[in-house]
Amino acid sequence: MNAEHLEEAKRLLTAFPGKSSALIPILHLVEDEFGYIPEQEVEVVADLMGVTTAYVEAVLSFYSLFHRQPTGKYLIQVCRGLSCHLCGADDLARFLHEELGVERGGTSDDGLFTVEEVECLALCKDAPVVQVNLEYRPRVSKDDLQRLIAECRQGVAQHA
Amino acid sequence: MPERRLLFEHIDVPGIEGIDVYEREGGYRSLRKAVKEMSPDDVVKEVMTSNLRGRGGAGFPTGRKWSFLPKDGRTRYLVCNGDESEPGTCKDQEIIYRIPHLLLEGVLTSAYAIEAEHAFIYLRGEFKGGYLRLGRAIAEARAKGYLGDNVLGTGRRLEVTLYLGAGAYICGEETALLESLEGRRGMPRLKPPFPATSGLYDLPTVVNNVETLAAVVPIVAMGGAEYAKLGTKESAGTKLFSVSGNVRRPGNYEVELGKVTLGELLNDLAGGPPAGHTFKAAIPGGSSVPFLPPDKFDTPLDYESMRQAGTMLGSGGVIVLDDRASIVDTSLRLMEFYRHESCGKCTPCREGTMWLEQALRRMVTGDGRHGDLKTLEGLMAHIDGQTFCPLGDAAIAALGSALRLFRGEFVSCIAAQDHPLEEVAQ
C-alpha cells in the first residue's frame, strides 16, 4: 500500500467499536490502489489486523468485488439480473467481449478493460445497466458502449 | 390510479440531495420534533401505532422489532440494511442516491427512538456512489448539529458510520450482514439469539431496511395514527414498488398499500406491456417469490392479498415478463443467480442450486432429458425448509410456481428435444 493508504488503514483499525470491522474497508483500499488484492498485500493486511493470511484470504474470497488477478483500468460490469436479462443484457456482454477481444471476466491485451457479467446491480428500472468502475450507466445501448470504449481509450472517461 | 408520495414527496425538487434544499422542503423537522419534544418511548409508540411493517421483504412489524430490545442498560446499535440486492428491487437505491438526507434523518430519528447512540449504514459494495453521497450528507448534517456529541443542543449523542460491503447478495440477510459488518465472510448466524439480544459485537441490535427507516420520518411528522389511516388495516402506509422488465415505463412508484392492484400498477402507472405484446407473468416481490399469472393481476398490492394469491409482497420489486419471454430461460437465469449467491454453508442450498441450474441449462441448450421435471421437483423438495437461512427457500419459490403455472412450456421444451412426450408428462 502507498503511504497515504497505509495511514488510512491504520486509522481504520480504531474507527469501529470492534477492530475486526476494519478488514473489509482496508481490503477496499488495496483493491482501489492495485485493481486487485496482490499476494504480498494480503500479508500486509494480515499484519495490520493481527490475523493470519489464511483469515484474510477466507474473507476476501467471499466477496465478488475483491479480485485475485489484476483488472483493467476500466472495470466494466454488465448487470445480468433478470430485469436486465429481459432487456438485452446478453447482447451487451457479447458485444463487449467481441469488441474488446476478451473472454468472460477477462482483461483486454492493452490492460484497459476488464469485462464481467455480474448479478443484479439494483437499478432494474433503468435496465439494461452497466457499471464502469462502480459508476452507473443506465439504459445503455451498444452505441453507448461503443462511445464509452472510445472515451476510455482517449482517457477522458471519469473514474468513479 | 394516482401515486401517494410520502417518501418521494420532494424527490424531484432540484438540489434535494443537499441539506439546504432538503431543509427548505421541511427536512429534519421530524428529527427536531423527536429529540426536542418527544421521549424515545414516544417515538417508539408512534411507530407502533403506525403499523409500519419492514420494507426489506419480510414485512415484520417495525415497532415490535424495536420492542424486543432488552432493557438491561447494555450499549445498543441501529444498523440500516442498505444491501439492496434482490433482483428486481431498486427502491433503496433511489432513496440513497437521490434523497440521502431522508435516509439519514430516518436513521437518526430511529436511533434516538431505540436509544442507540451509534448507527451503522451498511451499503452493498456496488453503491459506491451512494456511499459518497451519504458521506457528504453526514458531513452536512454534522455541521448543522443534527448528529454528533450534542444533537441540536440536547446533550444527546448520535453517531453514524457508513460501511461499504464488497459484493454478496446474502449480506442482505440481517445476521449475514452483521457478520460482514464485523469483517467476516457474510454467512448467516444461528437464530436465536436474535440480533435484538445479541447482534453487532454481540450487543443488542436492530437491523432495519432503508425504506423502513425513511418511513419513520413521515410517521413522526404526521403521527402514527394518521399514517395508519393510509393503506389497509394489516398493511398500513405507502410502499415503493420497483417496476422493471418488459414494460413501457419502468420506474419506482409509491402507492398506498392495498389501494392499487398489481394490474393497475403495471398498466396505469407503468404504461402496460410494450406495443404489440401482452403480459405473461409477473414476480411481484423480488425474484424470491412465486410468479403471478395475468388472471391474478387484479390482486391488491398488500401483504395479505398477495399471500392469498399464492405469492408475497416481498421487497416490492415487480419484474414483469411479456409473451416473448421463455419461462424456462427465465428460470435458468434466476437459478444461476441463487447458485452464485448461495454462501455454501448448507448442503441442500449449495449443491441443490447447482444441480437445479444444470438441469435447467440442459433444457435451455437443447439437451433436456425426459426425467428432468422429476429431477427438478425432487431437488426442490430437498431444499424446501432444509436450510439455515431463507436463501434456499427463496431459490425455489419462482421455479416452483413456474412449474405449476407453465408446466406445458417445460414439457414442450423437453419434448422438442426429441424425447417422447408421454414420458416427459409423467
XYZ file of C-alpha atoms in Angstrom:
586
model
C 0.000 0.000 0.000
C 1.171 3.515 -0.595
C 1.884 5.759 2.383
C -1.456 7.527 2.218
C -3.439 4.283 2.156
C -1.310 2.817 4.929
C -2.056 5.866 7.067
C -5.767 5.476 6.318
C -5.610 1.749 7.082
C -4.084 2.479 10.490
C -6.836 4.995 11.189
C -9.461 2.376 10.246
C -8.095 -0.048 12.843
C -9.639 2.067 15.587
C -12.511 3.606 13.615
C -15.054 0.951 14.616
C -16.177 -0.333 18.023
C -14.662 -3.683 17.015
C -11.271 -3.869 15.302
C -12.397 -6.815 13.119
C -14.672 -4.455 11.194
C -11.648 -2.702 9.694
C -10.732 -5.649 7.461
C -13.183 -5.058 4.616
C -12.553 -1.287 4.404
C -8.791 -1.965 4.360
C -9.216 -4.521 1.583
C -11.144 -1.850 -0.352
C -8.094 0.429 -0.052
C -5.894 -2.297 -1.527
C -8.343 -3.059 -4.329
C -8.609 0.663 -5.143
C -4.836 1.067 -5.324
C -3.886 -2.063 -7.284
C -7.116 -3.010 -9.054
C -6.869 -6.345 -7.217
C -5.534 -7.821 -3.993
C -1.901 -8.834 -4.629
C -0.394 -11.691 -2.635
C 2.114 -9.506 -0.783
C -0.641 -7.108 0.294
C -2.538 -9.975 1.928
C 0.445 -10.268 4.272
C 0.499 -6.529 4.904
C -3.202 -6.563 5.744
C -2.865 -9.661 7.932
C -0.050 -7.981 9.897
C -2.064 -4.809 10.332
C -5.119 -6.719 11.528
C -3.165 -9.149 13.665
C -4.688 -12.168 11.931
C -3.301 -14.920 9.697
C -3.093 -14.595 5.916
C -5.497 -17.550 5.752
C -8.070 -15.482 7.632
C -7.688 -12.580 5.222
C -7.929 -14.945 2.231
C -11.060 -16.546 3.663
C -12.780 -13.192 3.950
C -11.725 -11.670 0.668
C -12.584 -14.807 -1.336
C -16.198 -14.475 -0.182
C -16.784 -11.126 -1.883
C -17.103 -10.632 -5.618
C -15.673 -7.088 -5.670
C -12.289 -8.278 -4.412
C -10.195 -9.611 -7.282
C -7.270 -12.004 -7.078
C -5.983 -11.192 -10.574
C -5.099 -7.749 -11.939
C -8.027 -5.971 -13.569
C -8.038 -3.366 -16.314
C -8.033 0.360 -15.716
C -11.746 0.283 -16.508
C -13.770 -2.455 -14.846
C -16.966 -2.828 -16.872
C -19.627 -4.805 -15.037
C -22.611 -5.818 -17.111
C -25.674 -6.480 -14.978
C -27.257 -9.822 -15.801
C -30.077 -9.571 -13.247
C -33.399 -10.827 -14.574
C -34.672 -7.358 -15.490
C -31.519 -6.549 -17.457
C -31.583 -10.062 -18.929
C -35.096 -9.385 -20.244
C -33.861 -6.091 -21.713
C -30.946 -7.467 -23.694
C -28.011 -7.721 -21.260
C -26.672 -10.833 -23.013
C -26.290 -8.870 -26.243
C -24.368 -6.130 -24.467
C -21.989 -8.604 -22.853
C -21.422 -10.403 -26.147
C -20.776 -7.079 -27.860
C -18.170 -6.084 -25.273
C -16.460 -9.471 -25.429
C -16.173 -9.277 -29.212
C -15.305 -5.601 -29.370
C -12.555 -5.863 -26.761
C -11.450 -9.393 -27.618
C -11.910 -10.699 -24.097
C -13.428 -13.785 -22.521
C -15.936 -13.516 -19.673
C -14.120 -11.923 -16.761
C -11.072 -11.311 -18.934
C -8.886 -8.259 -19.422
C -8.045 -6.731 -22.772
C -4.457 -7.058 -24.034
C -3.835 -3.321 -23.603
C -4.758 -3.629 -19.916
C -7.506 -1.023 -20.247
C -10.664 -3.089 -19.863
C -11.956 -5.923 -17.732
C -15.448 -7.142 -18.595
C -17.504 -9.005 -16.017
C -21.083 -10.179 -16.017
C -22.438 -9.547 -12.541
C -25.608 -10.216 -10.603
C -28.341 -7.623 -10.048
C -26.921 -4.094 -9.578
C -30.191 -2.712 -8.131
C -31.049 -0.297 -10.907
C -33.632 -2.546 -12.563
C -35.867 0.354 -13.600
C -33.087 1.576 -15.884
C -32.270 -1.800 -17.451
C -30.031 -2.677 -19.137
C -27.414 -1.292 -16.785
C -23.652 -1.459 -16.584
C -21.235 -0.064 -14.041
C -17.855 1.324 -15.026
C -15.551 1.452 -12.011
C -18.708 1.208 -9.864
C -20.376 4.187 -11.545
C -23.796 3.513 -13.081
C -24.511 3.801 -16.800
C -28.297 3.442 -17.068
C -30.266 2.237 -20.116
C -27.186 1.578 -22.201
C -27.180 0.548 -25.836
C -24.391 -0.926 -27.918
C -23.816 2.552 -29.337
C -23.380 3.915 -25.812
C -20.849 1.204 -25.078
C -19.032 1.909 -28.308
C -18.768 5.563 -27.283
C -17.721 4.599 -23.783
C -14.914 2.428 -25.099
C -13.703 5.255 -27.318
C -13.799 7.716 -24.412
C -11.886 5.342 -22.187
C -9.295 4.807 -24.864
C -8.863 8.555 -25.102
C -8.582 8.655 -21.349
C -11.393 11.143 -20.902
C -13.848 8.883 -19.088
C -14.300 9.775 -15.473
C -13.158 7.455 -12.753
C -15.803 6.568 -10.188
C -54.700 5.445 -10.219
C -52.565 8.061 -8.531
C -49.354 7.661 -6.652
C -49.361 8.657 -2.998
C -45.999 10.165 -2.292
C -44.665 10.435 1.247
C -41.078 9.255 0.840
C -40.823 10.585 -2.686
C -42.772 13.799 -1.986
C -39.756 16.007 -2.676
C -37.586 13.694 -4.727
C -37.996 15.688 -7.939
C -37.034 19.001 -6.316
C -33.737 20.156 -7.868
C -30.901 20.058 -5.349
C -32.793 17.884 -2.819
C -29.628 15.853 -2.285
C -28.149 18.871 -0.498
C -29.094 19.834 3.037
C -30.243 23.415 2.311
C -32.914 22.372 -0.168
C -33.843 19.363 1.962
C -34.391 21.636 4.988
C -36.319 24.177 2.920
C -38.721 21.386 1.939
C -39.309 20.562 5.601
C -36.378 18.224 6.118
C -35.097 17.445 9.626
C -38.338 18.633 11.220
C -39.105 15.074 12.306
C -35.714 14.651 13.939
C -36.055 18.045 15.614
C -39.558 17.186 16.829
C -38.389 13.814 18.146
C -35.351 14.979 20.120
C -36.883 18.265 21.331
C -40.497 17.351 22.042
C -40.697 13.601 22.416
C -39.128 10.968 24.617
C -37.583 7.942 22.883
C -40.562 5.878 24.041
C -42.951 8.399 22.495
C -41.297 7.844 19.124
C -41.464 4.056 19.516
C -45.172 4.385 20.357
C -45.832 6.420 17.209
C -44.087 3.765 15.111
C -46.091 1.026 16.882
C -49.312 2.928 16.231
C -48.389 3.476 12.586
C -48.422 -0.304 11.945
C -45.310 0.148 9.813
C -44.001 -3.192 8.578
C -40.440 -3.852 7.457
C -39.972 -2.879 3.814
C -36.999 -5.139 3.118
C -39.128 -8.135 2.257
C -40.207 -9.954 5.399
C -42.873 -7.414 6.408
C -42.266 -7.799 10.146
C -43.862 -5.026 12.274
C -41.118 -2.458 12.901
C -42.349 -1.264 16.284
C -42.471 -4.831 17.569
C -38.961 -5.494 16.314
C -37.800 -2.464 18.284
C -39.671 -3.639 21.393
C -37.613 -6.851 21.568
C -34.553 -4.905 22.738
C -33.816 -5.925 26.331
C -33.870 -3.108 28.875
C -30.628 -4.085 30.536
C -28.506 -0.986 30.084
C -26.151 -2.512 27.515
C -24.989 -0.452 24.522
C -27.435 -0.739 21.605
C -26.854 -0.371 17.894
C -29.072 0.524 14.986
C -27.993 -0.960 11.660
C -29.514 0.209 8.408
C -29.623 -2.547 5.811
C -28.666 -0.911 2.527
C -27.532 -4.123 0.876
C -30.364 -3.970 -1.670
C -29.587 -6.891 -3.969
C -32.906 -8.655 -4.522
C -33.314 -8.929 -8.302
C -35.984 -6.504 -9.481
C -35.598 -4.188 -6.489
C -34.125 -0.699 -6.875
C -36.119 1.462 -4.445
C -33.462 1.850 -1.767
C -31.000 2.791 -4.481
C -33.164 5.741 -5.471
C -33.556 6.924 -1.857
C -29.811 6.670 -1.226
C -28.724 8.295 -4.478
C -31.373 10.985 -4.822
C -32.548 11.923 -1.335
C -29.816 10.753 1.054
C -30.857 13.180 3.819
C -34.255 11.445 4.108
C -32.490 8.192 4.924
C -30.097 9.928 7.289
C -32.959 11.680 9.102
C -34.786 8.351 9.400
C -31.671 6.666 10.776
C -31.037 9.434 13.315
C -34.667 9.595 14.439
C -34.882 5.819 14.802
C -31.546 5.619 16.644
C -32.903 8.202 19.073
C -36.096 6.140 19.479
C -34.336 2.896 20.360
C -31.758 4.770 22.454
C -28.802 3.789 20.321
C -26.011 6.343 20.236
C -24.341 4.714 17.279
C -25.950 3.731 13.998
C -24.358 1.971 11.030
C -25.471 2.236 7.439
C -24.326 -0.859 5.563
C -24.355 -0.359 1.800
C -23.671 -3.001 -0.814
C -20.241 -2.549 -2.396
C -21.726 -1.560 -5.744
C -23.348 1.502 -4.102
C -20.023 3.300 -4.001
C -21.643 6.402 -5.485
C -24.322 6.259 -2.785
C -21.598 5.855 -0.160
C -20.010 9.106 -1.318
C -23.370 10.922 -1.375
C -24.307 9.713 2.097
C -20.829 10.680 3.297
C -21.450 14.253 2.108
C -24.918 14.210 3.690
C -23.452 13.131 7.027
C -20.847 15.910 6.885
C -23.556 18.493 6.104
C -25.812 17.222 8.883
C -22.938 17.241 11.358
C -22.178 20.845 10.537
C -25.812 21.721 11.319
C -25.791 19.845 14.616
C -28.109 17.004 13.588
C -25.549 14.450 14.668
C -22.502 14.453 16.858
C -21.925 14.814 20.579
C -24.652 17.356 21.251
C -27.574 16.837 18.878
C -29.487 20.118 18.463
C -28.230 21.287 21.839
C -29.952 18.470 23.728
C -26.743 16.965 25.052
C -27.588 13.707 23.314
C -25.042 11.849 21.225
C -25.887 10.339 17.844
C -23.160 8.950 15.606
C -23.481 7.372 12.161
C -20.871 5.178 10.478
C -21.039 4.192 6.823
C -19.860 0.747 5.822
C -19.336 -0.481 2.293
C -19.848 -4.199 1.597
C -17.969 -5.924 -1.169
C -20.414 -7.869 -3.296
C -22.550 -10.661 -1.800
C -26.350 -10.983 -2.029
C -26.545 -12.981 1.185
C -25.400 -9.949 3.193
C -28.958 -8.639 2.868
C -29.938 -11.349 5.381
C -29.625 -9.484 8.666
C -27.316 -11.831 10.532
C -25.081 -12.300 7.475
C -24.963 -8.502 7.248
C -23.775 -8.328 10.864
C -21.055 -10.906 10.130
C -19.925 -8.815 7.181
C -20.056 -5.630 9.232
C -17.751 -7.347 11.712
C -15.308 -8.029 8.888
C -16.012 -11.694 8.220
C -17.492 -13.864 5.459
C -21.163 -12.962 5.162
C -22.598 -16.239 6.388
C -25.865 -16.232 8.352
C -25.834 -16.812 12.112
C -27.977 -19.226 14.024
C -31.188 -17.640 15.381
C -31.888 -17.457 18.279
C -30.244 -15.492 19.677
C -31.840 -12.791 17.564
C -29.979 -9.533 16.872
C -32.236 -7.730 19.358
C -30.470 -9.560 22.195
C -27.151 -10.431 20.547
C -26.384 -8.573 17.351
C -23.482 -6.392 16.301
C -20.455 -7.169 18.504
C -22.851 -9.386 20.498
C -24.758 -6.327 21.669
C -28.499 -5.598 21.295
C -29.082 -4.500 17.711
C -31.955 -3.537 15.476
C -31.492 -4.092 11.736
C -33.951 -2.206 9.505
C -34.221 -1.700 5.771
C -33.536 1.683 4.109
C -37.167 2.285 3.115
C -38.378 1.282 6.590
C -36.151 3.839 8.294
C -37.033 6.505 5.739
C -40.729 5.908 6.528
C -40.105 6.857 10.166
C -39.670 10.476 9.002
C -43.273 10.969 7.745
C -44.596 8.851 10.629
C -43.087 11.227 13.209
C -44.199 14.236 11.153
C -47.842 13.215 10.706
C -48.239 10.969 13.758
C -48.581 7.203 13.773
C -52.392 7.300 13.808
C -52.561 9.382 10.627
C -50.030 7.124 8.897
C -52.046 4.041 9.895
C -55.069 5.505 8.084
C -53.173 5.102 4.828
C -53.275 1.703 3.205
C -55.195 -1.128 4.858
C -55.544 -2.277 8.444
C -52.923 -5.019 8.088
C -50.755 -3.201 5.550
C -50.514 0.414 6.611
C -48.915 3.314 4.818
C -47.298 3.739 1.449
C -44.776 1.486 -0.218
C -42.317 1.873 -3.061
C -42.704 -0.577 -5.915
C -39.923 -1.039 -8.440
C -41.343 -1.989 -11.817
C -38.948 -3.474 -14.362
C -38.688 -5.949 -17.209
C -40.981 -5.941 -20.251
C -42.964 -2.788 -19.530
C -43.256 0.648 -21.127
C -42.495 2.906 -18.167
C -40.297 1.070 -15.712
C -39.694 3.018 -12.526
C -40.200 3.308 -8.791
C -43.814 4.096 -7.880
C -45.027 4.964 -4.395
C -48.607 3.949 -3.681
C -50.845 3.287 -0.694
C -50.730 -0.391 0.211
C -53.849 -2.298 -0.768
C -55.343 0.610 -2.731
C -53.816 -0.310 -6.078
C -53.829 -3.693 -7.800
C -50.819 -5.252 -9.477
C -52.530 -4.723 -12.828
C -53.167 -1.022 -12.122
C -49.525 -0.578 -11.164
C -48.336 -2.292 -14.332
C -50.879 -0.826 -16.760
C -51.892 2.588 -15.401
C -48.675 3.730 -13.765
C -46.069 1.762 -15.703
C -47.784 2.074 -19.087
C -48.580 -1.568 -19.834
C -46.660 -4.035 -21.976
C -44.530 -2.938 -24.928
C -46.580 -2.268 -28.084
C -47.828 -5.414 -29.741
C -47.239 -7.611 -26.713
C -49.176 -8.937 -23.741
C -48.065 -9.677 -20.200
C -47.247 -13.285 -19.492
C -46.461 -13.234 -15.763
C -45.032 -11.069 -13.016
C -42.901 -11.667 -9.960
C -44.353 -9.108 -7.539
C -41.909 -9.065 -4.636
C -38.393 -9.563 -5.903
C -37.139 -12.753 -7.532
C -37.543 -14.784 -4.337
C -41.336 -15.047 -4.555
C -43.711 -17.077 -6.770
C -44.941 -15.812 -10.159
C -48.442 -14.473 -10.632
C -50.231 -15.068 -13.958
C -52.199 -12.199 -15.589
C -55.533 -13.578 -14.325
C -54.302 -12.718 -10.806
C -53.207 -9.194 -11.720
C -56.374 -7.853 -10.057
C -54.795 -8.665 -6.683
C -54.328 -5.577 -4.478
C -50.741 -4.758 -3.559
C -50.710 -5.534 0.149
C -49.159 -8.249 2.289
C -52.328 -10.316 2.888
C -53.820 -10.162 -0.600
C -50.547 -11.228 -2.148
C -50.237 -14.124 0.267
C -53.790 -15.236 -0.513
C -52.976 -15.089 -4.219
C -50.156 -17.553 -3.624
C -47.185 -15.210 -3.640
C -45.630 -12.489 -1.478
C -45.363 -8.717 -1.499
C -41.704 -9.142 -0.549
C -39.486 -6.184 -1.345
C -41.941 -4.702 -3.849
C -39.634 -5.455 -6.763
C -42.024 -6.236 -9.608
C -40.423 -7.940 -12.602
C -42.830 -8.416 -15.473
C -42.457 -10.743 -18.444
C -44.253 -10.370 -21.760
C -45.212 -13.037 -24.285
C -41.710 -13.105 -25.766
C -40.060 -14.310 -22.565
C -39.305 -18.004 -22.155
C -40.243 -19.221 -18.703
C -37.553 -21.921 -18.884
C -34.851 -19.400 -19.767
C -36.131 -17.073 -17.044
C -35.998 -19.903 -14.516
C -32.435 -20.708 -15.558
C -31.351 -17.076 -15.157
C -32.816 -16.964 -11.668
C -31.261 -20.270 -10.661
C -27.829 -19.126 -11.886
C -28.251 -16.180 -9.560
C -29.096 -18.255 -6.480
C -26.368 -20.799 -7.237
C -23.870 -17.931 -7.472
C -25.104 -16.290 -4.281
C -25.514 -19.368 -2.095
C -22.983 -18.820 0.690
C -22.183 -22.537 0.757
C -22.990 -23.112 4.400
C -25.879 -25.548 3.877
C -25.518 -28.539 1.566
C -29.118 -28.532 0.240
C -28.764 -24.929 -0.942
C -25.134 -25.105 -2.103
C -25.484 -28.380 -4.039
C -29.191 -28.160 -4.825
C -29.000 -24.839 -6.621
C -26.074 -26.169 -8.666
C -27.978 -29.290 -9.756
C -31.108 -27.267 -10.487
C -29.077 -24.912 -12.634
C -27.543 -27.816 -14.549
C -30.935 -29.401 -15.251
C -32.400 -26.086 -16.406
C -29.353 -25.362 -18.555
C -29.782 -28.712 -20.283
C -33.328 -27.715 -21.200
C -32.325 -24.290 -22.475
C -29.382 -25.579 -24.509
C -31.385 -28.335 -26.182
C -30.283 -31.313 -24.144
C -33.298 -31.737 -21.873
C -33.935 -35.232 -20.592
C -37.335 -36.780 -20.057
C -36.754 -37.192 -16.326
C -35.730 -33.582 -15.806
C -39.030 -32.337 -14.435
C -38.929 -35.034 -11.778
C -35.305 -34.148 -11.115
C -36.263 -30.512 -10.588
C -39.104 -31.386 -8.237
C -37.008 -33.872 -6.293
C -34.219 -31.344 -5.807
C -36.657 -28.640 -4.745
C -38.164 -30.964 -2.123
C -34.699 -31.445 -0.632
C -34.119 -27.681 -0.364
C -37.586 -26.631 0.823
C -37.342 -25.801 4.526
C -33.991 -27.572 4.844
C -31.650 -24.612 5.049
C -30.302 -22.349 7.750
C -31.461 -19.062 6.208
C -34.216 -18.172 3.718
C -31.946 -18.219 0.638
C -32.715 -21.869 -0.045
C -36.463 -21.349 0.020
C -36.050 -18.159 -1.999
C -34.149 -20.029 -4.697
C -37.046 -22.367 -5.424
C -40.054 -20.059 -4.948
C -40.211 -18.765 -8.504
C -39.241 -22.086 -10.076
C -41.886 -23.980 -8.112
C -44.598 -21.624 -9.288
C -43.244 -21.660 -12.857
C -43.577 -25.446 -12.921
C -47.177 -25.185 -11.707
C -48.266 -22.302 -13.944
C -46.298 -23.055 -17.102
C -45.716 -26.796 -16.901
C -46.586 -27.186 -20.563
C -43.751 -24.883 -21.531
C -41.207 -27.027 -19.701
C -42.746 -30.168 -21.167
C -42.707 -28.910 -24.729
C -39.201 -27.536 -24.264
C -38.003 -31.040 -23.410
C -40.262 -32.717 -25.952
C -38.834 -30.551 -28.699
C -35.503 -32.061 -27.835
C -36.536 -35.427 -29.253
C -37.727 -37.153 -26.143
C -41.064 -38.992 -26.089
C -43.732 -36.578 -24.861
C -45.636 -39.184 -22.830
C -42.523 -39.846 -20.733
C -41.991 -36.160 -20.189
C -45.508 -35.572 -18.961
C -45.296 -38.199 -16.226
